[in-house]
PDB file of C-alpha atoms in Angstrom:
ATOM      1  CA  UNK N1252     103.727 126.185 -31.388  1.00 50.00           C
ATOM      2  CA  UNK N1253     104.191 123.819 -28.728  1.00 64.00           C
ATOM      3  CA  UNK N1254     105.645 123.854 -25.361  1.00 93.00           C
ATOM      4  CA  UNK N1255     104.019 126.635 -23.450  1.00 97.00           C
ATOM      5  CA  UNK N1256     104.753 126.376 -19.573  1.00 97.00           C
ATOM      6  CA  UNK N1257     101.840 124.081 -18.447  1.00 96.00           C
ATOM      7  CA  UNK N1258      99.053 124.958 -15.798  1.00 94.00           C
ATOM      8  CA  UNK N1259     101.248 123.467 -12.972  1.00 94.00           C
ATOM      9  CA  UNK N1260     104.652 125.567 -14.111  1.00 96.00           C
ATOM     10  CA  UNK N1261     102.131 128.660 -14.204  1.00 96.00           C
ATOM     11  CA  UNK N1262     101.682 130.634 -10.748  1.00 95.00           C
ATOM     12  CA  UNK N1263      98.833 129.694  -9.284  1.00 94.00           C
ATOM     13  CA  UNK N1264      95.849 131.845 -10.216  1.00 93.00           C
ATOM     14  CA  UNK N1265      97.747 133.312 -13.863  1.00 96.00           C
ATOM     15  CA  UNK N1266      96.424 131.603 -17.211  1.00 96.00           C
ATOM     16  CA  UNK N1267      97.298 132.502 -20.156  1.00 97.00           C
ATOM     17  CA  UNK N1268      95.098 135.351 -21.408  1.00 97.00           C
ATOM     18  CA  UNK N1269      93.038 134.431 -24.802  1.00 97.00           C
ATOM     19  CA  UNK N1270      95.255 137.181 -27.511  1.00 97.00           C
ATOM     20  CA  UNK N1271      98.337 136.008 -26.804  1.00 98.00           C
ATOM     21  CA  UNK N1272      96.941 131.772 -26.930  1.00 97.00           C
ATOM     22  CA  UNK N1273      95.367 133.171 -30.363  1.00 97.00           C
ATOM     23  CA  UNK N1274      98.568 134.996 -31.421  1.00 97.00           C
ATOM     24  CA  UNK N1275     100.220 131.277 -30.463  1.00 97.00           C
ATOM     25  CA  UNK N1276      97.976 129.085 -32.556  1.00 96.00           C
ATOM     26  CA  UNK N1277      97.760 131.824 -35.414  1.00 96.00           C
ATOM     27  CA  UNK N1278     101.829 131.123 -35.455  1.00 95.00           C
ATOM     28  CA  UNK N1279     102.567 134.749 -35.061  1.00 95.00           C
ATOM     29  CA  UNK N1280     105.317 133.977 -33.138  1.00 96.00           C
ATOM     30  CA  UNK N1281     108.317 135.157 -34.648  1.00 96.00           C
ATOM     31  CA  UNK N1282     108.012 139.359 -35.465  1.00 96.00           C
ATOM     32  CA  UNK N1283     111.718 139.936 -35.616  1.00 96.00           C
ATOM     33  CA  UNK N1284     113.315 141.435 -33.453  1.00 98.00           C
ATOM     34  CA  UNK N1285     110.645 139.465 -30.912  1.00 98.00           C
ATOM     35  CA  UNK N1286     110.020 136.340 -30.931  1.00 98.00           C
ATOM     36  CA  UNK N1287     107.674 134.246 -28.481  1.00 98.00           C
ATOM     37  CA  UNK N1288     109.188 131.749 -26.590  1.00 98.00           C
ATOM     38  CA  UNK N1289     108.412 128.106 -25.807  1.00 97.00           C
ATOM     39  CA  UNK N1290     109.976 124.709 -25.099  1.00 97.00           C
ATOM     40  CA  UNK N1291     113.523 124.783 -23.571  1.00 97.00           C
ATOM     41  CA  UNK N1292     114.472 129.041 -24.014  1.00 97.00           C
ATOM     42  CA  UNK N1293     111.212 129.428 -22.274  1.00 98.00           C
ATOM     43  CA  UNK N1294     111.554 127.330 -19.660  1.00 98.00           C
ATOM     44  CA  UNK N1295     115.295 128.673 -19.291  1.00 97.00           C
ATOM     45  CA  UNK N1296     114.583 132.161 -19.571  1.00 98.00           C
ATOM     46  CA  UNK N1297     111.495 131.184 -16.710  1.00 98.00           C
ATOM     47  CA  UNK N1298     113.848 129.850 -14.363  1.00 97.00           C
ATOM     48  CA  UNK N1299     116.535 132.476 -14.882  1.00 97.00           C
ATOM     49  CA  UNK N1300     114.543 135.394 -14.128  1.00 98.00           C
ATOM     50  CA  UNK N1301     113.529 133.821 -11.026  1.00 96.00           C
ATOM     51  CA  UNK N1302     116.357 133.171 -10.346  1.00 97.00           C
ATOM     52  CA  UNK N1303     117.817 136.601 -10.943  1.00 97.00           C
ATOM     53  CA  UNK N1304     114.854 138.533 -10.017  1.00 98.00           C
ATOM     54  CA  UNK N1305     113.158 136.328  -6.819  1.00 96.00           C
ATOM     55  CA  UNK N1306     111.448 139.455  -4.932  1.00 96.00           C
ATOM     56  CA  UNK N1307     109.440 139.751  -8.713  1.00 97.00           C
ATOM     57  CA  UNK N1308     106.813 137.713  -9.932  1.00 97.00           C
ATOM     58  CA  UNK N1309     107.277 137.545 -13.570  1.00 98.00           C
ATOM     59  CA  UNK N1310     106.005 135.039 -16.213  1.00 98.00           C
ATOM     60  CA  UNK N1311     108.328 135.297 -19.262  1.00 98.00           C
ATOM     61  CA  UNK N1312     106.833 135.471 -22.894  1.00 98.00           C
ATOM     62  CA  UNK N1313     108.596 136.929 -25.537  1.00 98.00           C
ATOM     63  CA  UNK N1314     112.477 137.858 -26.387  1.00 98.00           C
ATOM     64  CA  UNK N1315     113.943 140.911 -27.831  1.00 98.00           C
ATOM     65  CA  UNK N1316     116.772 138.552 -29.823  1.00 95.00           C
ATOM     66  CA  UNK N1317     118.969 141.935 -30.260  1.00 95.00           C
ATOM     67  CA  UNK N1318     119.293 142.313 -26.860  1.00 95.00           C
ATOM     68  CA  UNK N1319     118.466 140.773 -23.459  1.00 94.00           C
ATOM     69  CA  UNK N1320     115.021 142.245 -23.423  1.00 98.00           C
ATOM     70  CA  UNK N1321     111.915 140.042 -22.200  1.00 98.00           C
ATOM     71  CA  UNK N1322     108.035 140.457 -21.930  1.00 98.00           C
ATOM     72  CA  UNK N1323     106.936 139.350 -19.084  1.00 98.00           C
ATOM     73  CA  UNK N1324     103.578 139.704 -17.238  1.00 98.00           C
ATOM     74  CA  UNK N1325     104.054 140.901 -14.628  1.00 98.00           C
ATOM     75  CA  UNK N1326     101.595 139.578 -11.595  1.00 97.00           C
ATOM     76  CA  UNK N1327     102.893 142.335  -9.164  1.00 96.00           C
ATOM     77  CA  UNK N1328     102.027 145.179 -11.516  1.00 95.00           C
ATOM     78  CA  UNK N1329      98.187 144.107 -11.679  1.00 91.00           C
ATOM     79  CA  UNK N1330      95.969 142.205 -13.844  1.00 90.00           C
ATOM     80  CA  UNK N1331      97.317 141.651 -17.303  1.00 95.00           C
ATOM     81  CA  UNK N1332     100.602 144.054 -16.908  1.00 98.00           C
ATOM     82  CA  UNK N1333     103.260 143.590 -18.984  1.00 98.00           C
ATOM     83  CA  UNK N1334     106.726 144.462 -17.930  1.00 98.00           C
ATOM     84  CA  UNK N1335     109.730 144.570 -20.248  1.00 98.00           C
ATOM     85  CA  UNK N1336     112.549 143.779 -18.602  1.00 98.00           C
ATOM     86  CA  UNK N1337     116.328 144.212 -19.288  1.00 97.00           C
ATOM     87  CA  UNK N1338     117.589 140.505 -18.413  1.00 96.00           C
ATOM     88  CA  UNK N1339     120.808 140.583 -16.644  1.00 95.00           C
ATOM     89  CA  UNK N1340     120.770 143.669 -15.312  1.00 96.00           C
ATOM     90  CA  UNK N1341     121.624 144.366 -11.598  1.00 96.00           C
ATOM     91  CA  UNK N1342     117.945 144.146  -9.596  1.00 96.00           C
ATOM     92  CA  UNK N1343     116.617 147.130  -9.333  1.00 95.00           C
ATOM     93  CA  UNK N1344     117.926 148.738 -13.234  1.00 97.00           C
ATOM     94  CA  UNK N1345     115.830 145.784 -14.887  1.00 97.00           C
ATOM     95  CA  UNK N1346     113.039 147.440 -15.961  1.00 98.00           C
ATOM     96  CA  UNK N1347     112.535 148.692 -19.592  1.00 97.00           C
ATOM     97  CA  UNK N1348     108.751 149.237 -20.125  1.00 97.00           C
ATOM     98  CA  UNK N1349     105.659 149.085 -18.017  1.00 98.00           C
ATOM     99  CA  UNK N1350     102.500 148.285 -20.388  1.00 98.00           C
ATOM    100  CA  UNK N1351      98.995 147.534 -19.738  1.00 97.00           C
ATOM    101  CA  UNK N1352      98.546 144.316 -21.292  1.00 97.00           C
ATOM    102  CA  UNK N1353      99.073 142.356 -24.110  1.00 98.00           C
ATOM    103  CA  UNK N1354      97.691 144.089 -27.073  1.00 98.00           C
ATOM    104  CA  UNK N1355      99.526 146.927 -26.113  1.00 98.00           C
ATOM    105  CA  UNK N1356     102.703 144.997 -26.054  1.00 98.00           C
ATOM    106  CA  UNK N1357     101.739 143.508 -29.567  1.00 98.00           C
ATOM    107  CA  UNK N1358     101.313 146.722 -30.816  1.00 98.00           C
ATOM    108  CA  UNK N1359     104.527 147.999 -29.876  1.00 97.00           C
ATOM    109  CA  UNK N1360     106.294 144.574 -31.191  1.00 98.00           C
ATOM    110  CA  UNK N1361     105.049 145.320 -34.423  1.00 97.00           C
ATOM    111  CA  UNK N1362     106.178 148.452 -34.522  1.00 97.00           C
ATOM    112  CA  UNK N1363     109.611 147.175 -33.782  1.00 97.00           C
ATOM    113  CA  UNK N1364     109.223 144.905 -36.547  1.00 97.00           C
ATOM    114  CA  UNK N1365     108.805 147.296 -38.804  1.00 96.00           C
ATOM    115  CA  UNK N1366     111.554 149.433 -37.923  1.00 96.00           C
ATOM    116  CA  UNK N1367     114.373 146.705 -37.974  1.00 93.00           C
ATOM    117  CA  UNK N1368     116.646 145.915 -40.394  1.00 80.00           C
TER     118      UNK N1368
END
């Protein structure tokens, strides 16, 4: 998978943290109903939720593609937080999920993968 937001789309100070660039180059990328983003739909969904969400700094990673549910980490939350948000919703009624990182956010995407049908 190609097309990750480069160093100079990133906020300054946020990398990408080493799980999710392994889950990347493993190509575990697509665990239905999730699926990790890159090229153009990242770089849309990027700008949108700034867009929508501007008092929220939120680095977009992942969409729920049964609804309009993103992982995001979330650099307001602390180091490594992962929010899920509801995209589109008013501000305020976005959020869906507060996690502690990335593994935990795995975790519960596999879990969705094996529950849908």
């Amino acid at each position: 998978m190609t097309g990750l937001l480069t160093a100079g789309e990133l906020p300054p100070g946020f990398s990408y943290p080493a799980p999710f660039l392994r889950v990347v180059r493993l190509g575990l990328t697509n665990l239905e109903p999730w699926q990790v983003l890159d090229g153009h739909l990242l770089r849309r969904h990027q700008q949108g939720v700034g867009t929508r969400y501007p008092d929220r700094r939120l680095v977009v990673f992942a969409r729920r593609g049964d609804n309009d549910d993103l992982a995001c980490w979330d650099l307001d939350r602390g180091p490594g937080r992962v929010s899920v948000i509801h995209d589109f919703a008013a501000p305020g009624w976005e959020q869906r999920a507060d996690l502690p990182g990335f593994d935990a956010w795995l975790r519960r995407a596999v879990e969705d993968f094996l529950a849908f049908e």
